[in-house]
Amino acid sequence: MSEPLLAVEGLSKEFTLHLQGGVRLPVLRGVSLTVRAGECVALTGPSGAGKSTLMRALYGNYLPGRGRILVRHHGRLVDLAAASPREIVAVRRETVGYVSQFLRVIPRVPARAIVAEPLRAAGMDAAASEREAERLLARLNLPQRLWSLPPATFSGGEQQRVNLARGFAFPYPVMLVDEPTASLDPANAEVAVGLIQEAKARGAAIVGIFHDADVRRAVATREHPVVPLAAAA
Amino acid sequence: MSDAPLLSVRELTVRFGRTLAVDRASFELWPGEVLAIVGESGSGKTSLLRAVHGDLPADGGCVQYRLDDGALVALDELPEPMRRQLARTQWGFVHQNPRDGLRMAISAGGNVGERLMAAGARHWGRIRAEATEWLRRVEIDPARIDDPPRTYSGGMQQRLQIARVLVTRPRLVLMDEPTGGLDVSVQARLLDLIRRLVSDLGLSAVIVTHDLAVARLLADRMLVMQGGRIVEAGLTDQVLDDPQHPYSQLLVSSVLQA
């Protein structure tokens, strides 16, 4: 069996709310999870169980309390729970991609450039990265007249498609996918499923949250339940 | 990714009389990296920036800079002419108020050309061509090249100041609230411009701002200052989305959602 691309070992996360008198909110305790090339692990569990918290910790967006998050980056294992901010920036540029539910719009930057940005950051030249961006936007059925416009005024579904195109533009070995089809119509949800299947086929290790049961059945190779701590206690 | 920092600030301390404006601040900046320093007014962020630039005398600690040849030198040990040469060519400072960074009575082209001449350029035609090119890059109509900046709007003045600073291709740019005094619509344009120039030129930059959205948009890493001290440092989105220090949590939770 192939080497794991992502290995989470005993991960715990607790929030301390200093403005609420130092209340502690434990969300994750002792989470362990291994994902190999070509696997897509669906996180399951009720709303509030900590699925999104786990995803954000895996991206270095939330600071883990205890445990390790090992990612294979350029052939060596990097522990994101202990990595410096600069190492995390490097891992995000070439190894771990994150497709969130919402697009963070940058004033004045057109859709095409938003999608091309991860390719530019990884070193692709401007013309080639824009061609690839256009190919993805076309595949996600975003009307061509929108490509040169900033997405601030786009509909929710259009913004999500820009976000998906951006997330899948670079072939990250590890991908975190949070509700990729939440505001998509069936035809575009089908395209999103296709993108995930292709990522698996090229050997990506994927962790995702898929509320839609049909989408989950279509893409997940297995499920990993995230148990709310109150219920586990 | 380079493993040697361009700038290394160690235990830098600045006093105003009995007040400790900057209390043992330490950070490093790597080539191509953008670092934001955030905090409310009076937190010491501008004093820290000015002390790094050498505009405020330090009462302790040191600022080290990596020269082109790879040597890391303490700025206060450099001979004064060499420091001035660095400030004219390799470093740039963008002031919050463009009036502090421009000469208001000479032409826009003169403002940009002056810094080129200070860096050694002598050929008038080439200086003018370069100034024209930089006006275009900061989205100022080159037809305005002979107008003095006092005839410009606030947003244009700020863009002109940025052109004046970047024309010598500095390696390190320090910015003090670069979007501070501007209307929101003008801010967006300037932010996009700064973002693009920093990435195209591979600049290293330190940006002082009280605006967390500016930090999120521009910076890889950020420092949070309170009462002269750095209370939290980390990846920009991590500090903003999962702040650890009570003051960072207060700062993040105080932002109005538009």
PDB file of C-alpha atoms in Angstrom, chain B:
ATOM      1  CA  MET B   1      12.448  29.939  -0.618  1.00  0.00           C
ATOM      2  CA  SER B   2      15.510  31.582   0.842  1.00  0.00           C
ATOM      3  CA  ASP B   3      16.656  30.494   4.267  1.00  0.00           C
ATOM      4  CA  ALA B   4      18.413  33.727   5.177  1.00  0.00           C
ATOM      5  CA  PRO B   5      16.309  36.599   6.526  1.00  0.00           C
ATOM      6  CA  LEU B   6      16.679  39.980   4.822  1.00  0.00           C
ATOM      7  CA  LEU B   7      15.940  41.883   7.989  1.00  0.00           C
ATOM      8  CA  SER B   8      16.424  40.828  11.571  1.00  0.00           C
ATOM      9  CA  VAL B   9      15.139  42.987  14.424  1.00  0.00           C
ATOM     10  CA  ARG B  10      16.363  42.026  17.897  1.00  0.00           C
ATOM     11  CA  GLU B  11      14.925  43.330  21.171  1.00  0.00           C
ATOM     12  CA  LEU B  12      14.387  46.789  19.702  1.00  0.00           C
ATOM     13  CA  THR B  13      13.372  49.303  22.357  1.00  0.00           C
ATOM     14  CA  VAL B  14      12.257  52.921  21.994  1.00  0.00           C
ATOM     15  CA  ARG B  15      11.532  55.297  24.884  1.00  0.00           C
ATOM     16  CA  PHE B  16       9.781  58.660  24.786  1.00  0.00           C
ATOM     17  CA  GLY B  17      10.894  60.145  28.101  1.00  0.00           C
ATOM     18  CA  ARG B  18       9.567  57.743  30.703  1.00  0.00           C
ATOM     19  CA  THR B  19       7.179  56.030  28.282  1.00  0.00           C
ATOM     20  CA  LEU B  20       8.213  52.756  26.703  1.00  0.00           C
ATOM     21  CA  ALA B  21       6.930  53.124  23.119  1.00  0.00           C
ATOM     22  CA  VAL B  22       8.494  49.895  21.841  1.00  0.00           C
ATOM     23  CA  ASP B  23       9.402  47.213  24.337  1.00  0.00           C
ATOM     24  CA  ARG B  24      11.987  44.633  23.178  1.00  0.00           C
ATOM     25  CA  ALA B  25      10.402  43.923  19.777  1.00  0.00           C
ATOM     26  CA  SER B  26      11.945  41.094  17.781  1.00  0.00           C
ATOM     27  CA  PHE B  27      11.021  39.815  14.324  1.00  0.00           C
ATOM     28  CA  GLU B  28      12.533  38.671  11.060  1.00  0.00           C
ATOM     29  CA  LEU B  29      11.573  39.328   7.469  1.00  0.00           C
ATOM     30  CA  TRP B  30      12.522  36.976   4.627  1.00  0.00           C
ATOM     31  CA  PRO B  31      12.978  37.934   0.970  1.00  0.00           C
ATOM     32  CA  GLY B  32       9.660  38.261  -0.865  1.00  0.00           C
ATOM     33  CA  GLU B  33       7.647  38.234   2.339  1.00  0.00           C
ATOM     34  CA  VAL B  34       5.006  40.762   3.445  1.00  0.00           C
ATOM     35  CA  LEU B  35       4.630  41.292   7.184  1.00  0.00           C
ATOM     36  CA  ALA B  36       1.791  43.335   8.709  1.00  0.00           C
ATOM     37  CA  ILE B  37       2.052  45.041  12.087  1.00  0.00           C
ATOM     38  CA  VAL B  38      -1.395  45.683  13.563  1.00  0.00           C
ATOM     39  CA  GLY B  39      -2.648  47.267  16.752  1.00  0.00           C
ATOM     40  CA  GLU B  40      -4.668  50.295  17.804  1.00  0.00           C
ATOM     41  CA  SER B  41      -3.246  53.805  17.851  1.00  0.00           C
ATOM     42  CA  GLY B  42      -0.696  54.178  20.611  1.00  0.00           C
ATOM     43  CA  SER B  43       0.290  50.504  20.465  1.00  0.00           C
ATOM     44  CA  GLY B  44       3.762  51.427  19.213  1.00  0.00           C
ATOM     45  CA  LYS B  45       3.486  50.025  15.687  1.00  0.00           C
ATOM     46  CA  THR B  46       4.514  53.224  13.885  1.00  0.00           C
ATOM     47  CA  SER B  47       7.326  53.841  16.373  1.00  0.00           C
ATOM     48  CA  LEU B  48       8.610  50.328  15.722  1.00  0.00           C
ATOM     49  CA  LEU B  49       8.546  50.942  11.958  1.00  0.00           C
ATOM     50  CA  ARG B  50      10.319  54.299  12.292  1.00  0.00           C
ATOM     51  CA  ALA B  51      12.955  52.802  14.584  1.00  0.00           C
ATOM     52  CA  VAL B  52      13.579  50.009  12.065  1.00  0.00           C
ATOM     53  CA  HIS B  53      14.005  52.673   9.371  1.00  0.00           C
ATOM     54  CA  GLY B  54      16.399  54.620  11.590  1.00  0.00           C
ATOM     55  CA  ASP B  55      14.157  57.691  11.914  1.00  0.00           C
ATOM     56  CA  LEU B  56      13.835  57.156  15.657  1.00  0.00           C
ATOM     57  CA  PRO B  57      16.882  56.404  17.775  1.00  0.00           C
ATOM     58  CA  ALA B  58      16.673  53.031  19.509  1.00  0.00           C
ATOM     59  CA  ASP B  59      17.219  52.825  23.256  1.00  0.00           C
ATOM     60  CA  GLY B  60      18.234  49.195  23.021  1.00  0.00           C
ATOM     61  CA  GLY B  61      18.397  46.260  20.682  1.00  0.00           C
ATOM     62  CA  CYS B  62      19.444  46.274  17.054  1.00  0.00           C
ATOM     63  CA  VAL B  63      18.324  46.106  13.432  1.00  0.00           C
ATOM     64  CA  GLN B  64      20.325  43.858  11.117  1.00  0.00           C
ATOM     65  CA  TYR B  65      20.070  43.938   7.335  1.00  0.00           C
ATOM     66  CA  ARG B  66      21.460  41.533   4.758  1.00  0.00           C
ATOM     67  CA  LEU B  67      23.507  43.317   2.100  1.00  0.00           C
ATOM     68  CA  ASP B  68      23.639  42.180  -1.541  1.00  0.00           C
ATOM     69  CA  ASP B  69      26.806  40.215  -0.826  1.00  0.00           C
ATOM     70  CA  GLY B  70      24.993  38.170   1.842  1.00  0.00           C
ATOM     71  CA  ALA B  71      26.638  39.808   4.866  1.00  0.00           C
ATOM     72  CA  LEU B  72      24.316  40.573   7.768  1.00  0.00           C
ATOM     73  CA  VAL B  73      25.196  44.008   9.162  1.00  0.00           C
ATOM     74  CA  ALA B  74      23.926  45.949  12.173  1.00  0.00           C
ATOM     75  CA  LEU B  75      22.595  49.236  10.801  1.00  0.00           C
ATOM     76  CA  ASP B  76      23.828  51.343  13.707  1.00  0.00           C
ATOM     77  CA  GLU B  77      27.367  50.119  13.024  1.00  0.00           C
ATOM     78  CA  LEU B  78      27.333  51.139   9.351  1.00  0.00           C
ATOM     79  CA  PRO B  79      29.082  54.372   8.396  1.00  0.00           C
ATOM     80  CA  GLU B  80      26.533  57.156   7.834  1.00  0.00           C
ATOM     81  CA  PRO B  81      27.178  57.570   4.047  1.00  0.00           C
ATOM     82  CA  MET B  82      26.507  53.860   3.538  1.00  0.00           C
ATOM     83  CA  ARG B  83      23.289  54.059   5.551  1.00  0.00           C
ATOM     84  CA  ARG B  84      22.128  56.981   3.444  1.00  0.00           C
ATOM     85  CA  GLN B  85      23.014  55.083   0.292  1.00  0.00           C
ATOM     86  CA  LEU B  86      20.932  52.100   1.478  1.00  0.00           C
ATOM     87  CA  ALA B  87      17.990  54.366   2.297  1.00  0.00           C
ATOM     88  CA  ARG B  88      18.152  55.955  -1.172  1.00  0.00           C
ATOM     89  CA  THR B  89      18.413  52.743  -3.157  1.00  0.00           C
ATOM     90  CA  GLN B  90      17.578  49.496  -1.361  1.00  0.00           C
ATOM     91  CA  TRP B  91      15.018  50.740   1.148  1.00  0.00           C
ATOM     92  CA  GLY B  92      11.815  52.643   0.639  1.00  0.00           C
ATOM     93  CA  PHE B  93       9.450  54.280   3.114  1.00  0.00           C
ATOM     94  CA  VAL B  94       5.819  55.040   2.251  1.00  0.00           C
ATOM     95  CA  HIS B  95       4.300  57.600   4.605  1.00  0.00           C
ATOM     96  CA  GLN B  96       0.642  57.676   5.593  1.00  0.00           C
ATOM     97  CA  ASN B  97       0.430  61.273   4.468  1.00  0.00           C
ATOM     98  CA  PRO B  98       1.803  61.616   0.926  1.00  0.00           C
ATOM     99  CA  ARG B  99       2.882  65.189   1.789  1.00  0.00           C
ATOM    100  CA  ASP B 100       5.556  63.662   4.040  1.00  0.00           C
ATOM    101  CA  GLY B 101       6.973  61.583   1.196  1.00  0.00           C
ATOM    102  CA  LEU B 102       6.621  63.969  -1.753  1.00  0.00           C
ATOM    103  CA  ARG B 103       7.874  67.403  -2.640  1.00  0.00           C
ATOM    104  CA  MET B 104       4.628  69.208  -3.286  1.00  0.00           C
ATOM    105  CA  ALA B 105       6.006  72.089  -5.335  1.00  0.00           C
ATOM    106  CA  ILE B 106       7.995  70.170  -7.955  1.00  0.00           C
ATOM    107  CA  SER B 107       6.431  68.198 -10.798  1.00  0.00           C
ATOM    108  CA  ALA B 108       5.253  64.593 -10.487  1.00  0.00           C
ATOM    109  CA  GLY B 109       7.957  63.540 -12.928  1.00  0.00           C
ATOM    110  CA  GLY B 110      10.512  65.451 -10.859  1.00  0.00           C
ATOM    111  CA  ASN B 111       9.388  63.636  -7.716  1.00  0.00           C
ATOM    112  CA  VAL B 112      10.016  60.262  -9.309  1.00  0.00           C
ATOM    113  CA  GLY B 113      13.173  61.370 -11.136  1.00  0.00           C
ATOM    114  CA  GLU B 114      14.679  62.913  -8.011  1.00  0.00           C
ATOM    115  CA  ARG B 115      14.977  59.556  -6.303  1.00  0.00           C
ATOM    116  CA  LEU B 116      16.524  58.028  -9.432  1.00  0.00           C
ATOM    117  CA  MET B 117      19.096  60.861  -9.508  1.00  0.00           C
ATOM    118  CA  ALA B 118      19.820  60.370  -5.816  1.00  0.00           C
ATOM    119  CA  ALA B 119      20.572  56.754  -6.704  1.00  0.00           C
ATOM    120  CA  GLY B 120      23.030  57.884  -9.370  1.00  0.00           C
ATOM    121  CA  ALA B 121      21.060  58.258 -12.622  1.00  0.00           C
ATOM    122  CA  ARG B 122      22.239  61.189 -14.776  1.00  0.00           C
ATOM    123  CA  HIS B 123      20.763  60.767 -18.280  1.00  0.00           C
ATOM    124  CA  TRP B 124      17.769  63.145 -18.425  1.00  0.00           C
ATOM    125  CA  GLY B 125      15.948  61.353 -21.242  1.00  0.00           C
ATOM    126  CA  ARG B 126      16.182  58.000 -19.522  1.00  0.00           C
ATOM    127  CA  ILE B 127      15.087  59.456 -16.185  1.00  0.00           C
ATOM    128  CA  ARG B 128      12.040  61.015 -17.828  1.00  0.00           C
ATOM    129  CA  ALA B 129      11.205  57.774 -19.664  1.00  0.00           C
ATOM    130  CA  GLU B 130      11.470  55.796 -16.440  1.00  0.00           C
ATOM    131  CA  ALA B 131       9.309  58.336 -14.575  1.00  0.00           C
ATOM    132  CA  THR B 132       6.675  58.138 -17.334  1.00  0.00           C
ATOM    133  CA  GLU B 133       6.682  54.354 -17.136  1.00  0.00           C
ATOM    134  CA  TRP B 134       6.212  54.458 -13.367  1.00  0.00           C
ATOM    135  CA  LEU B 135       3.329  56.928 -13.573  1.00  0.00           C
ATOM    136  CA  ARG B 136       1.666  54.470 -15.945  1.00  0.00           C
ATOM    137  CA  ARG B 137       2.335  51.565 -13.563  1.00  0.00           C
ATOM    138  CA  VAL B 138       0.620  53.384 -10.686  1.00  0.00           C
ATOM    139  CA  GLU B 139      -2.254  54.354 -13.004  1.00  0.00           C
ATOM    140  CA  ILE B 140      -1.524  58.064 -13.303  1.00  0.00           C
ATOM    141  CA  ASP B 141      -2.061  59.566 -16.763  1.00  0.00           C
ATOM    142  CA  PRO B 142       1.464  60.365 -18.062  1.00  0.00           C
ATOM    143  CA  ALA B 143      -0.022  63.596 -19.473  1.00  0.00           C
ATOM    144  CA  ARG B 144       0.050  64.844 -15.853  1.00  0.00           C
ATOM    145  CA  ILE B 145       3.824  64.324 -15.535  1.00  0.00           C
ATOM    146  CA  ASP B 146       4.627  68.042 -15.385  1.00  0.00           C
ATOM    147  CA  ASP B 147       1.911  68.904 -12.864  1.00  0.00           C
ATOM    148  CA  PRO B 148       2.925  69.296  -9.218  1.00  0.00           C
ATOM    149  CA  PRO B 149       1.344  66.787  -6.798  1.00  0.00           C
ATOM    150  CA  ARG B 150      -0.581  69.533  -4.986  1.00  0.00           C
ATOM    151  CA  THR B 151      -2.914  69.499  -8.019  1.00  0.00           C
ATOM    152  CA  TYR B 152      -3.509  65.732  -7.530  1.00  0.00           C
ATOM    153  CA  SER B 153      -6.259  64.017  -5.498  1.00  0.00           C
ATOM    154  CA  GLY B 154      -5.285  62.228  -2.268  1.00  0.00           C
ATOM    155  CA  GLY B 155      -5.378  58.805  -3.929  1.00  0.00           C
ATOM    156  CA  MET B 156      -3.213  60.003  -6.832  1.00  0.00           C
ATOM    157  CA  GLN B 157      -0.704  61.567  -4.434  1.00  0.00           C
ATOM    158  CA  GLN B 158      -0.419  58.277  -2.584  1.00  0.00           C
ATOM    159  CA  ARG B 159       0.125  56.386  -5.848  1.00  0.00           C
ATOM    160  CA  LEU B 160       2.753  58.938  -6.860  1.00  0.00           C
ATOM    161  CA  GLN B 161       4.544  58.453  -3.551  1.00  0.00           C
ATOM    162  CA  ILE B 162       4.605  54.703  -4.211  1.00  0.00           C
ATOM    163  CA  ALA B 163       6.048  55.296  -7.695  1.00  0.00           C
ATOM    164  CA  ARG B 164       8.741  57.548  -6.211  1.00  0.00           C
ATOM    165  CA  VAL B 165       9.692  54.846  -3.709  1.00  0.00           C
ATOM    166  CA  LEU B 166       9.633  51.890  -6.104  1.00  0.00           C
ATOM    167  CA  VAL B 167      11.442  53.497  -9.051  1.00  0.00           C
ATOM    168  CA  THR B 168      14.846  52.522  -7.643  1.00  0.00           C
ATOM    169  CA  ARG B 169      13.690  48.888  -7.258  1.00  0.00           C
ATOM    170  CA  PRO B 170      14.224  48.699  -3.505  1.00  0.00           C
ATOM    171  CA  ARG B 171      14.497  45.278  -1.855  1.00  0.00           C
ATOM    172  CA  LEU B 172      12.689  46.369   1.280  1.00  0.00           C
ATOM    173  CA  VAL B 173       9.683  48.693   1.578  1.00  0.00           C
ATOM    174  CA  LEU B 174       8.294  49.967   4.876  1.00  0.00           C
ATOM    175  CA  MET B 175       4.750  51.346   4.730  1.00  0.00           C
ATOM    176  CA  ASP B 176       3.000  53.309   7.464  1.00  0.00           C
ATOM    177  CA  GLU B 177      -0.805  53.096   7.054  1.00  0.00           C
ATOM    178  CA  PRO B 178      -0.523  53.490   3.262  1.00  0.00           C
ATOM    179  CA  THR B 179      -4.304  53.509   2.788  1.00  0.00           C
ATOM    180  CA  GLY B 180      -5.056  55.376   6.016  1.00  0.00           C
ATOM    181  CA  GLY B 181      -6.340  58.749   4.880  1.00  0.00           C
ATOM    182  CA  LEU B 182      -8.239  57.618   1.794  1.00  0.00           C
ATOM    183  CA  ASP B 183     -11.868  57.009   0.823  1.00  0.00           C
ATOM    184  CA  VAL B 184     -12.898  53.351   0.757  1.00  0.00           C
ATOM    185  CA  SER B 185     -13.228  53.186  -3.044  1.00  0.00           C
ATOM    186  CA  VAL B 186      -9.787  54.769  -3.458  1.00  0.00           C
ATOM    187  CA  GLN B 187      -8.371  52.382  -0.835  1.00  0.00           C
ATOM    188  CA  ALA B 188      -9.480  49.320  -2.816  1.00  0.00           C
ATOM    189  CA  ARG B 189      -7.645  50.527  -5.900  1.00  0.00           C
ATOM    190  CA  LEU B 190      -4.502  51.313  -3.946  1.00  0.00           C
ATOM    191  CA  LEU B 191      -4.574  47.953  -2.138  1.00  0.00           C
ATOM    192  CA  ASP B 192      -4.888  46.087  -5.417  1.00  0.00           C
ATOM    193  CA  LEU B 193      -2.004  48.129  -6.812  1.00  0.00           C
ATOM    194  CA  ILE B 194       0.249  47.486  -3.798  1.00  0.00           C
ATOM    195  CA  ARG B 195      -0.626  43.799  -3.876  1.00  0.00           C
ATOM    196  CA  ARG B 196       0.277  43.523  -7.561  1.00  0.00           C
ATOM    197  CA  LEU B 197       3.510  45.523  -7.344  1.00  0.00           C
ATOM    198  CA  VAL B 198       4.734  43.630  -4.277  1.00  0.00           C
ATOM    199  CA  SER B 199       4.170  40.321  -6.042  1.00  0.00           C
ATOM    200  CA  ASP B 200       5.507  41.383  -9.478  1.00  0.00           C
ATOM    201  CA  LEU B 201       8.666  42.937  -8.032  1.00  0.00           C
ATOM    202  CA  GLY B 202       9.175  40.241  -5.376  1.00  0.00           C
ATOM    203  CA  LEU B 203       9.434  42.935  -2.702  1.00  0.00           C
ATOM    204  CA  SER B 204       9.861  42.357   0.986  1.00  0.00           C
ATOM    205  CA  ALA B 205       7.577  44.685   2.877  1.00  0.00           C
ATOM    206  CA  VAL B 206       6.542  45.656   6.380  1.00  0.00           C
ATOM    207  CA  ILE B 207       3.118  47.294   6.486  1.00  0.00           C
ATOM    208  CA  VAL B 208       1.801  49.039   9.568  1.00  0.00           C
ATOM    209  CA  THR B 209      -1.990  49.184   9.608  1.00  0.00           C
ATOM    210  CA  HIS B 210      -4.879  49.364  12.041  1.00  0.00           C
ATOM    211  CA  ASP B 211      -7.094  47.781   9.384  1.00  0.00           C
ATOM    212  CA  LEU B 212      -7.229  43.992   9.728  1.00  0.00           C
ATOM    213  CA  ALA B 213      -8.717  43.620   6.229  1.00  0.00           C
ATOM    214  CA  VAL B 214      -5.610  45.302   4.782  1.00  0.00           C
ATOM    215  CA  ALA B 215      -3.428  42.847   6.710  1.00  0.00           C
ATOM    216  CA  ARG B 216      -5.449  39.875   5.443  1.00  0.00           C
ATOM    217  CA  LEU B 217      -5.239  41.057   1.858  1.00  0.00           C
ATOM    218  CA  LEU B 218      -1.550  41.896   1.743  1.00  0.00           C
ATOM    219  CA  ALA B 219       0.406  40.056   4.409  1.00  0.00           C
ATOM    220  CA  ASP B 220       1.774  36.511   4.724  1.00  0.00           C
ATOM    221  CA  ARG B 221       2.484  36.954   8.414  1.00  0.00           C
ATOM    222  CA  MET B 222       1.419  39.453  11.045  1.00  0.00           C
ATOM    223  CA  LEU B 223       2.404  40.835  14.409  1.00  0.00           C
ATOM    224  CA  VAL B 224      -0.105  42.166  16.920  1.00  0.00           C
ATOM    225  CA  MET B 225       1.150  44.997  19.139  1.00  0.00           C
ATOM    226  CA  GLN B 226      -0.275  46.280  22.398  1.00  0.00           C
ATOM    227  CA  GLY B 227       1.336  48.787  24.743  1.00  0.00           C
ATOM    228  CA  GLY B 228       4.658  48.673  22.889  1.00  0.00           C
ATOM    229  CA  ARG B 229       4.960  44.890  22.954  1.00  0.00           C
ATOM    230  CA  ILE B 230       4.401  42.229  20.321  1.00  0.00           C
ATOM    231  CA  VAL B 231       1.729  40.093  21.976  1.00  0.00           C
ATOM    232  CA  GLU B 232       1.103  37.662  19.123  1.00  0.00           C
ATOM    233  CA  ALA B 233       2.803  36.687  15.875  1.00  0.00           C
ATOM    234  CA  GLY B 234       1.889  34.164  13.219  1.00  0.00           C
ATOM    235  CA  LEU B 235       0.397  33.331   9.873  1.00  0.00           C
ATOM    236  CA  THR B 236      -2.022  36.140   8.942  1.00  0.00           C
ATOM    237  CA  ASP B 237      -5.155  34.032   8.501  1.00  0.00           C
ATOM    238  CA  GLN B 238      -4.370  31.949  11.575  1.00  0.00           C
ATOM    239  CA  VAL B 239      -4.011  35.015  13.825  1.00  0.00           C
ATOM    240  CA  LEU B 240      -7.194  36.550  12.385  1.00  0.00           C
ATOM    241  CA  ASP B 241      -9.316  33.360  12.468  1.00  0.00           C
ATOM    242  CA  ASP B 242      -7.929  31.767  15.631  1.00  0.00           C
ATOM    243  CA  PRO B 243      -6.355  34.559  17.711  1.00  0.00           C
ATOM    244  CA  GLN B 244      -4.724  33.303  20.916  1.00  0.00           C
ATOM    245  CA  HIS B 245      -3.948  36.433  22.947  1.00  0.00           C
ATOM    246  CA  PRO B 246      -6.798  38.238  24.740  1.00  0.00           C
ATOM    247  CA  TYR B 247      -5.914  41.514  22.996  1.00  0.00           C
ATOM    248  CA  SER B 248      -5.860  39.867  19.533  1.00  0.00           C
ATOM    249  CA  GLN B 249      -9.265  38.349  20.278  1.00  0.00           C
ATOM    250  CA  LEU B 250     -10.588  41.771  21.253  1.00  0.00           C
ATOM    251  CA  LEU B 251      -9.150  43.347  18.103  1.00  0.00           C
ATOM    252  CA  VAL B 252     -10.619  40.700  15.791  1.00  0.00           C
ATOM    253  CA  SER B 253     -14.020  40.704  17.494  1.00  0.00           C
ATOM    254  CA  SER B 254     -14.259  44.508  17.328  1.00  0.00           C
ATOM    255  CA  VAL B 255     -14.331  44.689  13.534  1.00  0.00           C
ATOM    256  CA  LEU B 256     -17.668  45.700  12.057  1.00  0.00           C
ATOM    257  CA  GLN B 257     -18.889  43.321   9.366  1.00  0.00           C
ATOM    258  CA  ALA B 258     -19.986  45.292   6.305  1.00  0.00           C
TER     259      ALA B 258
END
